Amino acid sequence: MNAFPLLTLIIWLPIIGGLVVLAGGESENSVSISKWTALIFAVLTFLVSLGLWIGFDPSSAQMQFVERSVWIPTFNVEYYLGVDGISMPLIILTTFITIFVIVAGWDVITYKPSQYMAAFLIMNGIMVGVFSALDAILFYVFWEAMLIPMFLIIGVWGGPNRVYATIKFFLYTFFGSVFMLVALIYMYFQSGSFSILDFQDLQLGMTAQILIFIAFLLAFAVKVPMFPVHTWLPDAHVEAPTGGSVILAAIMLKIGGYGFLRFSMPITPDASLSLAWLIIALSLIAILYIGLVALVQQDMKKLIAYSSIAHMGFVTLGFFIVFTIIQNPALSSGSVMGVEGGMVQMISHGFISGALFLCVGVLYDRVHSREIADYGGVVNTMPWFGAFMVFFAMSNAGLPGTSGFVGEFMVILATFRADFWWAVLAATTLILAAAFTLWMVKRVVFGEVKNAKVAALQDLNGRETFNLGVLAVAVLALGVWPAPLMNVMHATVENLVTQVSVCKLPAAESADCVLARPKPIASLTTDSATQPSWH
């Protein structure tokens, strides 16, 4: 238990900042102050979040920076926070990306800019709450609260079809959440607690596990988003302002992947093993089919949105390939590699997709078009922008030396250990991603200038150069030196793999166990880094 409530500070500092910015109003004199206030709160939140990295013990799989107090005693609901090697990097990614969203909207957003900045600050705190909540009801409150600021961001500052995109986004995400709530309530009656860690200790029958797994799948698959519940994402991206697209791609999609690691896999390992084939199949469809769909897109935002769906297919593939690998003890190292590869892919995709949407935003602010056909020869008038655009496009295609290569390579390598043909199918994304990304770059950045608006373009200003430059450094750093990130998550991932390798069926169904029974696993654990429980 930590004496200093660091996680509480990271959650509520940006929310309070958002309320302060809202209170400033939209008058001409107050807008400038509101922008600087928003930026100061965003930077402060990021700097405070670095305390998690500095104070984190990477050798332990225990929850750290734990805060726990009674919230609703009647139902045993607690204000219960903590982080491990999986959630901590995602929190820092969230606070990091929010800074660029604030900077990107500095001069571009002219309609109610204070409210725009406030929405992102409040959303920052809510998303940190999702990643740090260890009480299921607290998690659910933050999970649902995310919808409100994003609903407003798309609905107020979005494009011509923003109402359609907003309603579709809300209905898809809310629909899955209802089933998740039912599953959480069921597990409360089984355990007497809403603690997520207590849920992970439950012995549940196969029927109960499968129903709970499906309930979680409906919630998390929409957020990832997985095929076939992905159709809301391209619409939301196209209509969202640049900042909304950045947060959607860089952070919100990761919350679905995080949900699989925190809920589905450790709580229902037997059902996860039984249905892993379904997730693997849907992941491969996302990688292949959505990659082909991206090839025919004429809108830059839609192309990058479909690219995000294909890349997130790698994440879910890396997570669930574990259940194929752990059945063969000789390949056990591949299971850790698959989960770590999925995690690296999530962080990398946060940098790259955010940067690509910022690049599209730079062009849209000048030309007011996202259509690929309206461009050509941009590098002739915007050489610095062209250099950044090509770099992030190469990263998106998985160029070695960039972060886009590391996670995909690890997932493909882990998949090879499970099944050769699955790995071959997954590896085709390297071809498809190169095809649709370089096709876009060729038509937008290179060639002759055929459009008078393109001929009159001005290169990056200081604000845009800062955004793209810092993200380029992040992509290179993670691509060349991924060890710090992998070291932070390694003990936690090993512990997770140990957890999902243990049968959770009750004694009456023990004959149906495919996974190992708990006793042999427990007898092997001697230190905190390999404990089968996070308590």
Short mmCIF file of C-alpha atoms in Angstrom, two decimals:
data_model
loop_
_atom_site.label_atom_id
_atom_site.label_comp_id
_atom_site.label_asym_id
_atom_site.label_seq_id
_atom_site.Cartn_x
_atom_site.Cartn_y
_atom_site.Cartn_z
CA MET A 1 0.00 0.00 0.00
CA ASN A 2 1.49 3.32 -1.04
CA ALA A 3 1.47 6.28 1.33
CA PHE A 4 1.42 8.75 -1.57
CA PRO A 5 -1.65 8.40 -3.85
CA LEU A 6 0.26 8.70 -7.13
CA LEU A 7 -2.36 6.96 -9.26
CA THR A 8 -5.13 9.11 -7.83
CA LEU A 9 -3.10 12.19 -8.71
CA ILE A 10 -2.57 10.98 -12.31
CA ILE A 11 -6.30 10.27 -12.70
CA TRP A 12 -7.74 13.41 -11.14
CA LEU A 13 -5.12 16.02 -12.06
CA PRO A 14 -6.19 16.18 -15.75
CA ILE A 15 -9.87 15.92 -14.80
CA ILE A 16 -9.52 18.89 -12.44
CA GLY A 17 -7.52 20.65 -15.19
CA GLY A 18 -10.36 20.03 -17.61
CA LEU A 19 -12.87 21.55 -15.19
CA VAL A 20 -10.60 24.57 -14.68
CA VAL A 21 -10.37 25.06 -18.45
CA LEU A 22 -14.15 24.75 -18.77
CA ALA A 23 -14.62 27.35 -16.06
CA GLY A 24 -12.48 29.79 -18.06
CA GLY A 25 -15.19 30.13 -20.68
CA GLU A 26 -14.94 30.86 -24.40
CA SER A 27 -14.43 34.61 -24.44
CA GLU A 28 -11.66 35.96 -26.66
CA ASN A 29 -9.47 36.92 -23.71
CA SER A 30 -9.90 33.65 -21.83
CA VAL A 31 -9.28 31.26 -24.74
CA SER A 32 -5.53 31.88 -24.84
CA ILE A 33 -5.30 31.34 -21.08
CA SER A 34 -7.39 28.16 -21.39
CA LYS A 35 -5.07 26.73 -24.03
CA TRP A 36 -1.98 27.31 -21.90
CA THR A 37 -3.79 25.95 -18.85
CA ALA A 38 -4.71 22.79 -20.76
CA LEU A 39 -1.14 22.32 -21.97
CA ILE A 40 0.29 22.86 -18.48
CA PHE A 41 -2.06 20.29 -16.96
CA ALA A 42 -1.30 17.80 -19.76
CA VAL A 43 2.47 18.18 -19.32
CA LEU A 44 2.20 18.01 -15.52
CA THR A 45 0.15 14.82 -15.75
CA PHE A 46 2.77 13.24 -18.01
CA LEU A 47 5.61 14.26 -15.71
CA VAL A 48 3.76 12.87 -12.68
CA SER A 49 3.07 9.62 -14.56
CA LEU A 50 6.82 9.17 -15.09
CA GLY A 51 6.95 8.56 -11.33
CA LEU A 52 5.33 5.20 -12.05
CA TRP A 53 8.23 4.23 -14.31
CA ILE A 54 10.86 5.54 -11.90
CA GLY A 55 9.40 3.84 -8.84
CA PHE A 56 8.32 0.61 -10.54
CA ASP A 57 10.01 -2.67 -9.55
CA PRO A 58 10.33 -4.64 -12.81
CA SER A 59 11.38 -7.83 -11.01
CA SER A 60 7.98 -8.18 -9.33
CA ALA A 61 4.68 -9.33 -10.77
CA GLN A 62 2.80 -7.93 -7.79
CA MET A 63 0.47 -4.97 -8.18
CA GLN A 64 2.34 -1.79 -7.30
CA PHE A 65 1.35 1.76 -6.25
CA VAL A 66 -1.76 0.18 -4.71
CA GLU A 67 -4.47 2.43 -3.26
CA ARG A 68 -7.46 0.86 -1.58
CA SER A 69 -10.36 2.35 0.35
CA VAL A 70 -14.05 1.64 0.83
CA TRP A 71 -16.35 3.27 -1.71
CA ILE A 72 -19.78 1.60 -1.50
CA PRO A 73 -19.65 -0.68 1.57
CA THR A 74 -23.12 -2.17 1.04
CA PHE A 75 -21.94 -3.96 -2.10
CA ASN A 76 -18.28 -4.28 -1.12
CA VAL A 77 -17.27 -1.85 -3.88
CA GLU A 78 -13.88 -0.21 -3.38
CA TYR A 79 -11.79 2.62 -4.73
CA TYR A 80 -9.06 0.13 -5.57
CA LEU A 81 -6.14 1.11 -7.82
CA GLY A 82 -2.84 -0.50 -8.80
CA VAL A 83 -0.56 -1.11 -11.75
CA ASP A 84 1.68 -3.88 -13.03
CA GLY A 85 4.02 -4.27 -16.01
CA ILE A 86 1.07 -4.43 -18.41
CA SER A 87 -0.94 -1.41 -17.31
CA MET A 88 1.89 0.97 -16.36
CA PRO A 89 3.30 1.47 -19.92
CA LEU A 90 -0.24 2.06 -21.23
CA ILE A 91 -0.83 4.77 -18.62
CA ILE A 92 2.37 6.58 -19.62
CA LEU A 93 1.40 6.24 -23.31
CA THR A 94 -1.96 7.85 -22.49
CA THR A 95 -0.48 10.86 -20.69
CA PHE A 96 2.21 11.21 -23.38
CA ILE A 97 -0.15 11.23 -26.37
CA THR A 98 -2.54 13.72 -24.74
CA ILE A 99 0.15 16.42 -24.93
CA PHE A 100 0.30 16.13 -28.73
CA VAL A 101 -3.48 16.26 -29.01
CA ILE A 102 -3.56 19.54 -27.08
CA VAL A 103 -0.72 21.01 -29.18
CA ALA A 104 -2.27 19.81 -32.46
CA GLY A 105 -5.53 21.67 -31.79
CA TRP A 106 -3.84 24.88 -30.69
CA ASP A 107 -4.57 27.06 -33.75
CA VAL A 108 -6.83 24.70 -35.67
CA ILE A 109 -9.81 24.49 -33.33
CA THR A 110 -11.63 27.83 -33.47
CA TYR A 111 -15.09 26.68 -32.33
CA LYS A 112 -15.25 26.48 -28.52
CA PRO A 113 -11.54 25.63 -28.13
CA SER A 114 -11.68 25.66 -24.33
CA GLN A 115 -14.33 22.95 -24.29
CA TYR A 116 -12.33 20.98 -26.86
CA MET A 117 -9.18 21.04 -24.72
CA ALA A 118 -11.16 20.26 -21.57
CA ALA A 119 -12.75 17.19 -23.16
CA PHE A 120 -9.33 15.67 -23.89
CA LEU A 121 -7.98 16.44 -20.42
CA ILE A 122 -10.99 14.80 -18.77
CA MET A 123 -10.70 11.83 -21.11
CA ASN A 124 -7.02 11.51 -20.21
CA GLY A 125 -7.87 11.02 -16.55
CA ILE A 126 -10.71 8.61 -17.30
CA MET A 127 -8.51 6.39 -19.52
CA VAL A 128 -5.81 6.27 -16.82
CA GLY A 129 -8.60 5.17 -14.47
CA VAL A 130 -9.48 2.28 -16.79
CA PHE A 131 -5.87 1.06 -16.85
CA SER A 132 -5.39 1.34 -13.08
CA ALA A 133 -8.75 0.19 -11.65
CA LEU A 134 -8.63 -3.09 -9.72
CA ASP A 135 -12.27 -2.99 -8.63
CA ALA A 136 -14.64 -4.21 -11.32
CA ILE A 137 -17.31 -1.55 -10.70
CA LEU A 138 -14.69 1.21 -10.64
CA PHE A 139 -13.34 -0.20 -13.91
CA TYR A 140 -16.84 -0.26 -15.40
CA VAL A 141 -17.55 3.34 -14.34
CA PHE A 142 -14.36 4.57 -16.01
CA TRP A 143 -15.01 2.31 -19.03
CA GLU A 144 -18.46 3.81 -19.63
CA ALA A 145 -17.35 7.36 -18.75
CA MET A 146 -14.89 7.24 -21.68
CA LEU A 147 -17.82 7.33 -24.07
CA ILE A 148 -19.00 10.76 -22.93
CA PRO A 149 -16.03 12.97 -23.90
CA MET A 150 -15.38 11.03 -27.12
CA PHE A 151 -19.09 11.24 -27.99
CA LEU A 152 -18.85 15.03 -27.60
CA ILE A 153 -15.52 15.35 -29.41
CA ILE A 154 -16.86 13.61 -32.52
CA GLY A 155 -20.38 15.03 -32.23
CA VAL A 156 -19.40 18.68 -31.72
CA TRP A 157 -16.12 19.06 -33.62
CA GLY A 158 -16.51 16.29 -36.20
CA GLY A 159 -17.24 16.31 -39.93
CA PRO A 160 -20.50 16.55 -41.89
CA ASN A 161 -21.68 13.03 -40.95
CA ARG A 162 -20.61 13.33 -37.32
CA VAL A 163 -24.05 12.55 -35.88
CA TYR A 164 -24.22 9.21 -37.70
CA ALA A 165 -20.65 8.31 -36.71
CA THR A 166 -21.22 9.33 -33.09
CA ILE A 167 -24.42 7.33 -32.66
CA LYS A 168 -22.83 4.29 -34.31
CA PHE A 169 -19.75 4.57 -32.06
CA PHE A 170 -21.92 4.87 -28.95
CA LEU A 171 -24.28 2.00 -29.80
CA TYR A 172 -21.50 -0.45 -30.68
CA THR A 173 -19.44 0.23 -27.58
CA PHE A 174 -22.38 0.47 -25.18
CA PHE A 175 -23.94 -2.76 -26.47
CA GLY A 176 -20.89 -4.85 -25.58
CA SER A 177 -20.51 -3.17 -22.20
CA VAL A 178 -23.93 -4.34 -20.99
CA PHE A 179 -22.90 -8.00 -21.29
CA MET A 180 -19.64 -7.27 -19.48
CA LEU A 181 -21.59 -5.77 -16.57
CA VAL A 182 -23.74 -8.90 -16.31
CA ALA A 183 -20.59 -11.03 -16.15
CA LEU A 184 -19.07 -8.81 -13.45
CA ILE A 185 -22.22 -9.02 -11.33
CA TYR A 186 -22.30 -12.82 -11.71
CA MET A 187 -18.70 -13.10 -10.50
CA TYR A 188 -19.50 -10.79 -7.57
CA PHE A 189 -22.12 -13.25 -6.36
CA GLN A 190 -19.61 -16.08 -6.74
CA SER A 191 -16.75 -14.34 -4.88
CA GLY A 192 -18.50 -11.82 -2.62
CA SER A 193 -16.17 -9.13 -3.92
CA PHE A 194 -15.77 -6.88 -6.93
CA SER A 195 -11.98 -7.15 -6.80
CA ILE A 196 -10.62 -8.12 -10.20
CA LEU A 197 -7.85 -10.07 -8.49
CA ASP A 198 -10.45 -12.07 -6.54
CA PHE A 199 -12.21 -12.82 -9.82
CA GLN A 200 -8.94 -14.29 -11.09
CA ASP A 201 -8.91 -16.77 -8.19
CA LEU A 202 -12.43 -18.06 -8.85
CA GLN A 203 -13.02 -21.67 -9.83
CA LEU A 204 -15.72 -21.56 -12.48
CA GLY A 205 -17.36 -24.37 -14.43
CA MET A 206 -16.77 -24.60 -18.17
CA THR A 207 -20.28 -23.39 -19.04
CA ALA A 208 -19.89 -20.35 -16.77
CA GLN A 209 -16.42 -19.66 -18.14
CA ILE A 210 -17.58 -19.77 -21.75
CA LEU A 211 -20.53 -17.44 -21.08
CA ILE A 212 -18.28 -15.00 -19.18
CA PHE A 213 -15.66 -15.20 -21.94
CA ILE A 214 -18.29 -14.39 -24.59
CA ALA A 215 -19.59 -11.48 -22.49
CA PHE A 216 -16.08 -10.05 -22.23
CA LEU A 217 -15.46 -10.74 -25.91
CA LEU A 218 -18.49 -8.68 -26.91
CA ALA A 219 -17.13 -5.73 -24.92
CA PHE A 220 -13.44 -5.94 -25.77
CA ALA A 221 -13.77 -7.02 -29.42
CA VAL A 222 -15.71 -3.85 -30.19
CA LYS A 223 -13.04 -1.68 -28.59
CA VAL A 224 -10.07 -3.38 -30.36
CA PRO A 225 -11.98 -3.49 -32.84
CA MET A 226 -12.02 -7.05 -34.15
CA PHE A 227 -13.68 -8.32 -37.30
CA PRO A 228 -16.70 -8.25 -37.79
CA VAL A 229 -17.54 -5.54 -35.20
CA HIS A 230 -15.01 -3.11 -36.66
CA THR A 231 -17.23 -1.05 -38.93
CA TRP A 232 -17.75 1.79 -36.45
CA LEU A 233 -14.04 2.69 -36.44
CA PRO A 234 -13.54 3.97 -40.04
CA ASP A 235 -16.69 6.10 -39.74
CA ALA A 236 -15.59 7.50 -36.38
CA HIS A 237 -12.10 8.28 -37.67
CA VAL A 238 -13.32 10.00 -40.82
CA GLU A 239 -15.70 12.27 -38.93
CA ALA A 240 -13.57 12.89 -35.83
CA PRO A 241 -11.29 15.93 -35.59
CA THR A 242 -7.57 15.15 -35.75
CA GLY A 243 -7.21 14.97 -31.97
CA GLY A 244 -10.15 12.58 -31.72
CA SER A 245 -8.62 10.28 -34.34
CA VAL A 246 -5.29 10.31 -32.52
CA ILE A 247 -6.84 9.33 -29.17
CA LEU A 248 -9.07 6.70 -30.80
CA ALA A 249 -6.18 4.99 -32.56
CA ALA A 250 -3.39 5.51 -30.05
CA ILE A 251 -5.24 4.80 -26.78
CA MET A 252 -8.87 3.67 -26.99
CA LEU A 253 -8.17 0.64 -29.19
CA LYS A 254 -5.57 -0.51 -26.64
CA ILE A 255 -8.19 -0.65 -23.91
CA GLY A 256 -9.79 -3.62 -25.68
CA GLY A 257 -6.47 -5.47 -25.81
CA TYR A 258 -5.85 -4.61 -22.16
CA GLY A 259 -9.26 -6.05 -21.25
CA PHE A 260 -8.31 -9.44 -22.71
CA LEU A 261 -5.15 -9.53 -20.57
CA ARG A 262 -6.79 -8.33 -17.36
CA PHE A 263 -10.11 -10.17 -17.58
CA SER A 264 -10.67 -12.79 -20.29
CA MET A 265 -7.42 -14.73 -20.12
CA PRO A 266 -6.72 -14.98 -16.35
CA ILE A 267 -10.37 -15.28 -15.21
CA THR A 268 -11.51 -17.82 -17.83
CA PRO A 269 -8.37 -19.69 -18.96
CA ASP A 270 -10.19 -22.94 -19.77
CA ALA A 271 -12.76 -21.14 -21.92
CA SER A 272 -9.96 -19.07 -23.48
CA LEU A 273 -8.17 -22.29 -24.41
CA SER A 274 -11.38 -23.78 -25.80
CA LEU A 275 -12.21 -20.68 -27.88
CA ALA A 276 -8.69 -19.54 -28.75
CA TRP A 277 -9.21 -20.86 -32.29
CA LEU A 278 -12.03 -18.33 -32.74
CA ILE A 279 -9.91 -15.35 -31.67
CA ILE A 280 -6.96 -16.56 -33.77
CA ALA A 281 -9.23 -16.96 -36.80
CA LEU A 282 -10.77 -13.49 -36.34
CA SER A 283 -7.28 -12.01 -35.86
CA LEU A 284 -6.01 -13.58 -39.09
CA ILE A 285 -9.10 -12.36 -40.95
CA ALA A 286 -8.42 -8.85 -39.64
CA ILE A 287 -4.80 -9.06 -40.77
CA LEU A 288 -5.61 -10.36 -44.25
CA TYR A 289 -9.08 -9.14 -45.22
CA ILE A 290 -8.85 -5.70 -43.62
CA GLY A 291 -5.41 -5.27 -45.16
CA LEU A 292 -6.98 -5.85 -48.57
CA VAL A 293 -9.80 -3.43 -47.75
CA ALA A 294 -7.19 -0.78 -46.89
CA LEU A 295 -5.68 -1.20 -50.36
CA VAL A 296 -8.76 0.23 -52.09
CA GLN A 297 -9.39 3.23 -49.85
CA GLN A 298 -9.38 6.70 -51.41
CA ASP A 299 -9.62 8.59 -48.10
CA MET A 300 -6.36 8.85 -46.13
CA LYS A 301 -8.09 8.64 -42.77
CA LYS A 302 -10.04 5.56 -43.78
CA LEU A 303 -6.89 3.89 -45.04
CA ILE A 304 -5.08 4.50 -41.75
CA ALA A 305 -8.18 3.40 -39.80
CA TYR A 306 -8.31 0.07 -41.63
CA SER A 307 -4.55 -0.23 -41.16
CA SER A 308 -5.13 0.12 -37.40
CA ILE A 309 -7.64 -2.75 -37.43
CA ALA A 310 -5.14 -4.98 -39.27
CA HIS A 311 -2.33 -4.10 -36.88
CA MET A 312 -4.51 -4.69 -33.82
CA GLY A 313 -5.17 -8.15 -35.27
CA PHE A 314 -1.52 -8.84 -34.48
CA VAL A 315 -2.17 -7.90 -30.86
CA THR A 316 -5.01 -10.36 -30.32
CA LEU A 317 -3.12 -13.04 -32.28
CA GLY A 318 -0.10 -12.63 -30.01
CA PHE A 319 -2.26 -12.87 -26.90
CA PHE A 320 -4.29 -15.95 -27.80
CA ILE A 321 -1.56 -17.90 -29.55
CA VAL A 322 -0.45 -18.55 -25.96
CA PHE A 323 -3.16 -21.18 -25.55
CA THR A 324 -1.81 -23.19 -28.46
CA ILE A 325 1.79 -22.95 -27.29
CA ILE A 326 1.36 -23.73 -23.56
CA GLN A 327 0.09 -27.22 -24.35
CA ASN A 328 3.63 -28.05 -25.48
CA PRO A 329 6.08 -27.42 -22.59
CA ALA A 330 9.02 -27.44 -25.03
CA LEU A 331 7.68 -24.25 -26.63
CA SER A 332 6.84 -22.42 -23.39
CA SER A 333 9.11 -19.44 -24.12
CA GLY A 334 7.01 -18.67 -27.19
CA SER A 335 3.95 -17.96 -25.06
CA VAL A 336 5.73 -15.15 -23.21
CA MET A 337 7.08 -13.85 -26.52
CA GLY A 338 3.58 -13.75 -28.02
CA VAL A 339 2.09 -11.68 -25.20
CA GLU A 340 5.11 -9.37 -25.01
CA GLY A 341 4.99 -8.95 -28.79
CA GLY A 342 1.32 -7.98 -28.57
CA MET A 343 2.11 -5.45 -25.84
CA VAL A 344 5.01 -3.93 -27.80
CA GLN A 345 2.73 -3.75 -30.84
CA MET A 346 0.13 -1.83 -28.81
CA ILE A 347 2.64 0.77 -27.60
CA SER A 348 4.25 1.03 -31.05
CA HIS A 349 0.91 1.40 -32.78
CA GLY A 350 0.06 4.20 -30.35
CA PHE A 351 3.07 6.18 -31.58
CA ILE A 352 2.77 5.37 -35.29
CA SER A 353 -0.99 5.66 -35.77
CA GLY A 354 -1.08 8.85 -33.72
CA ALA A 355 1.68 10.32 -35.90
CA LEU A 356 -0.02 9.29 -39.15
CA PHE A 357 -3.30 10.91 -38.13
CA LEU A 358 -1.39 14.04 -37.16
CA CYS A 359 0.19 14.00 -40.65
CA VAL A 360 -3.24 13.77 -42.26
CA GLY A 361 -4.37 16.58 -39.98
CA VAL A 362 -1.51 18.78 -41.19
CA LEU A 363 -2.64 18.34 -44.81
CA TYR A 364 -6.33 18.70 -44.01
CA ASP A 365 -5.76 21.97 -42.15
CA ARG A 366 -4.21 23.41 -45.33
CA VAL A 367 -6.20 21.82 -48.17
CA HIS A 368 -9.42 20.75 -46.39
CA SER A 369 -9.46 17.40 -48.13
CA ARG A 370 -8.56 13.87 -47.09
CA GLU A 371 -8.93 12.42 -50.58
CA ILE A 372 -5.69 10.92 -51.89
CA ALA A 373 -6.56 12.06 -55.44
CA ASP A 374 -6.45 15.71 -54.35
CA TYR A 375 -2.76 15.56 -53.58
CA GLY A 376 0.51 14.67 -55.30
CA GLY A 377 3.98 16.17 -55.15
CA VAL A 378 3.59 17.42 -51.56
CA VAL A 379 7.30 16.86 -50.95
CA ASN A 380 8.09 19.61 -53.48
CA THR A 381 6.47 22.27 -51.32
CA MET A 382 6.69 20.59 -47.88
CA PRO A 383 10.04 18.73 -47.74
CA TRP A 384 10.13 18.39 -43.93
CA PHE A 385 6.57 17.12 -43.87
CA GLY A 386 7.39 14.69 -46.69
CA ALA A 387 10.32 13.30 -44.70
CA PHE A 388 8.16 12.70 -41.62
CA MET A 389 5.30 11.23 -43.64
CA VAL A 390 7.59 8.74 -45.39
CA PHE A 391 9.25 7.80 -42.10
CA PHE A 392 5.96 7.06 -40.33
CA ALA A 393 4.65 5.23 -43.40
CA MET A 394 7.74 3.00 -43.39
CA SER A 395 7.26 2.41 -39.67
CA ASN A 396 3.64 1.45 -40.29
CA ALA A 397 4.86 -1.08 -42.87
CA GLY A 398 7.18 -2.66 -40.28
CA LEU A 399 10.56 -1.36 -41.41
CA PRO A 400 13.36 -2.90 -39.27
CA GLY A 401 14.83 -0.32 -36.94
CA THR A 402 11.42 1.20 -36.21
CA SER A 403 8.97 0.21 -33.48
CA GLY A 404 6.56 -1.15 -36.10
CA PHE A 405 8.91 -4.06 -36.76
CA VAL A 406 9.57 -5.23 -33.19
CA GLY A 407 6.09 -6.25 -32.07
CA GLU A 408 5.11 -7.81 -35.40
CA PHE A 409 8.35 -9.80 -35.56
CA MET A 410 7.84 -11.16 -32.03
CA VAL A 411 4.23 -12.16 -32.73
CA ILE A 412 5.14 -13.85 -36.03
CA LEU A 413 8.00 -15.71 -34.34
CA ALA A 414 5.70 -16.88 -31.53
CA THR A 415 3.06 -17.92 -34.08
CA PHE A 416 5.65 -20.02 -35.93
CA ARG A 417 6.07 -22.03 -32.73
CA ALA A 418 2.35 -22.75 -32.72
CA ASP A 419 1.58 -23.32 -36.39
CA PHE A 420 3.62 -22.68 -39.52
CA TRP A 421 0.68 -21.76 -41.77
CA TRP A 422 -0.81 -19.34 -39.26
CA ALA A 423 2.55 -17.59 -39.20
CA VAL A 424 2.65 -17.46 -42.99
CA LEU A 425 -0.81 -15.88 -43.08
CA ALA A 426 0.16 -13.38 -40.36
CA ALA A 427 3.38 -12.49 -42.17
CA THR A 428 1.45 -11.44 -45.27
CA THR A 429 0.60 -8.24 -43.41
CA LEU A 430 4.18 -7.14 -44.01
CA ILE A 431 3.41 -7.23 -47.73
CA LEU A 432 -0.08 -5.74 -47.49
CA ALA A 433 0.97 -2.98 -45.09
CA ALA A 434 3.83 -2.03 -47.39
CA ALA A 435 1.45 -2.06 -50.36
CA PHE A 436 -1.32 0.16 -49.01
CA THR A 437 0.99 2.50 -47.06
CA LEU A 438 3.50 3.06 -49.85
CA TRP A 439 0.69 3.39 -52.38
CA MET A 440 -0.70 6.25 -50.31
CA VAL A 441 2.73 7.85 -49.90
CA LYS A 442 3.49 7.57 -53.61
CA ARG A 443 0.30 9.36 -54.61
CA VAL A 444 0.29 11.98 -51.85
CA VAL A 445 3.94 12.83 -51.22
CA PHE A 446 5.71 12.10 -54.50
CA GLY A 447 5.06 12.84 -58.17
CA GLU A 448 4.35 16.13 -59.87
CA VAL A 449 2.35 18.95 -58.33
CA LYS A 450 -0.97 19.02 -60.18
CA ASN A 451 -3.07 20.96 -57.70
CA ALA A 452 -2.82 24.72 -57.17
CA LYS A 453 -3.56 24.27 -53.46
CA VAL A 454 -0.67 21.82 -53.13
CA ALA A 455 1.63 24.22 -55.00
CA ALA A 456 0.82 26.91 -52.43
CA LEU A 457 1.40 24.74 -49.35
CA GLN A 458 3.61 25.97 -46.53
CA ASP A 459 5.89 23.51 -44.75
CA LEU A 460 5.55 22.49 -41.10
CA ASN A 461 5.36 25.20 -38.47
CA GLY A 462 7.06 24.91 -35.09
CA ARG A 463 4.05 23.32 -33.39
CA GLU A 464 3.69 20.62 -36.05
CA THR A 465 7.44 19.98 -36.17
CA PHE A 466 7.46 19.43 -32.40
CA ASN A 467 4.61 16.92 -32.55
CA LEU A 468 6.00 14.85 -35.42
CA GLY A 469 9.63 15.17 -34.31
CA VAL A 470 9.05 13.86 -30.79
CA LEU A 471 6.92 10.98 -32.06
CA ALA A 472 9.61 10.12 -34.64
CA VAL A 473 12.18 9.91 -31.82
CA ALA A 474 9.81 7.66 -29.84
CA VAL A 475 9.30 5.33 -32.84
CA LEU A 476 13.04 5.10 -33.43
CA ALA A 477 13.89 4.62 -29.75
CA LEU A 478 11.43 1.76 -29.32
CA GLY A 479 12.54 0.21 -32.61
CA VAL A 480 16.25 0.30 -31.84
CA TRP A 481 16.10 -0.30 -28.08
CA PRO A 482 12.88 -2.09 -26.96
CA ALA A 483 14.63 -3.65 -23.93
CA PRO A 484 13.45 -1.09 -21.31
CA LEU A 485 9.80 -1.66 -22.22
CA MET A 486 10.17 -5.43 -22.38
CA ASN A 487 12.04 -5.56 -19.06
CA VAL A 488 9.24 -3.65 -17.33
CA MET A 489 6.56 -6.07 -18.53
CA HIS A 490 8.51 -9.35 -18.48
CA ALA A 491 7.79 -10.49 -14.89
CA THR A 492 4.12 -9.57 -15.21
CA VAL A 493 3.76 -11.39 -18.54
CA GLU A 494 5.49 -14.48 -17.15
CA ASN A 495 3.07 -14.42 -14.22
CA LEU A 496 0.11 -14.05 -16.58
CA VAL A 497 1.27 -17.02 -18.67
CA THR A 498 1.59 -19.03 -15.44
CA GLN A 499 -1.96 -18.04 -14.51
CA VAL A 500 -3.50 -18.97 -17.84
CA SER A 501 -1.66 -22.30 -17.79
CA VAL A 502 -3.63 -23.41 -14.71
CA CYS A 503 -7.02 -25.11 -14.89
CA LYS A 504 -9.71 -23.13 -13.03
CA LEU A 505 -12.46 -25.73 -13.33
CA PRO A 506 -13.96 -26.89 -10.00
CA ALA A 507 -13.08 -30.32 -8.61
CA ALA A 508 -16.30 -31.83 -9.99
CA GLU A 509 -15.11 -31.05 -13.53
CA SER A 510 -11.41 -31.76 -12.98
CA ALA A 511 -11.52 -34.68 -15.40
CA ASP A 512 -12.20 -32.15 -18.19
CA CYS A 513 -9.07 -30.11 -17.45
CA VAL A 514 -6.77 -29.70 -20.42
CA LEU A 515 -4.62 -27.16 -18.63
CA ALA A 516 -2.44 -28.18 -15.69
CA ARG A 517 -4.01 -28.55 -12.26
CA PRO A 518 -3.00 -25.85 -9.73
CA LYS A 519 -0.81 -27.92 -7.39
CA PRO A 520 2.04 -28.74 -9.77
CA ILE A 521 2.22 -25.10 -10.87
CA ALA A 522 2.15 -23.74 -7.31
CA SER A 523 4.96 -26.07 -6.22
CA LEU A 524 7.27 -24.48 -8.76
CA THR A 525 6.77 -20.88 -7.62
CA THR A 526 9.36 -19.51 -5.23
CA ASP A 527 9.45 -15.75 -5.79
CA SER A 528 7.16 -12.82 -6.42
CA ALA A 529 7.99 -12.69 -10.13
CA THR A 530 6.35 -16.07 -10.78
CA GLN A 531 3.52 -16.14 -8.24
CA PRO A 532 0.33 -17.49 -9.84
CA SER A 533 -1.68 -14.79 -8.08
CA TRP A 534 -1.36 -11.01 -8.10
CA HIS A 535 -2.34 -10.71 -4.44
#
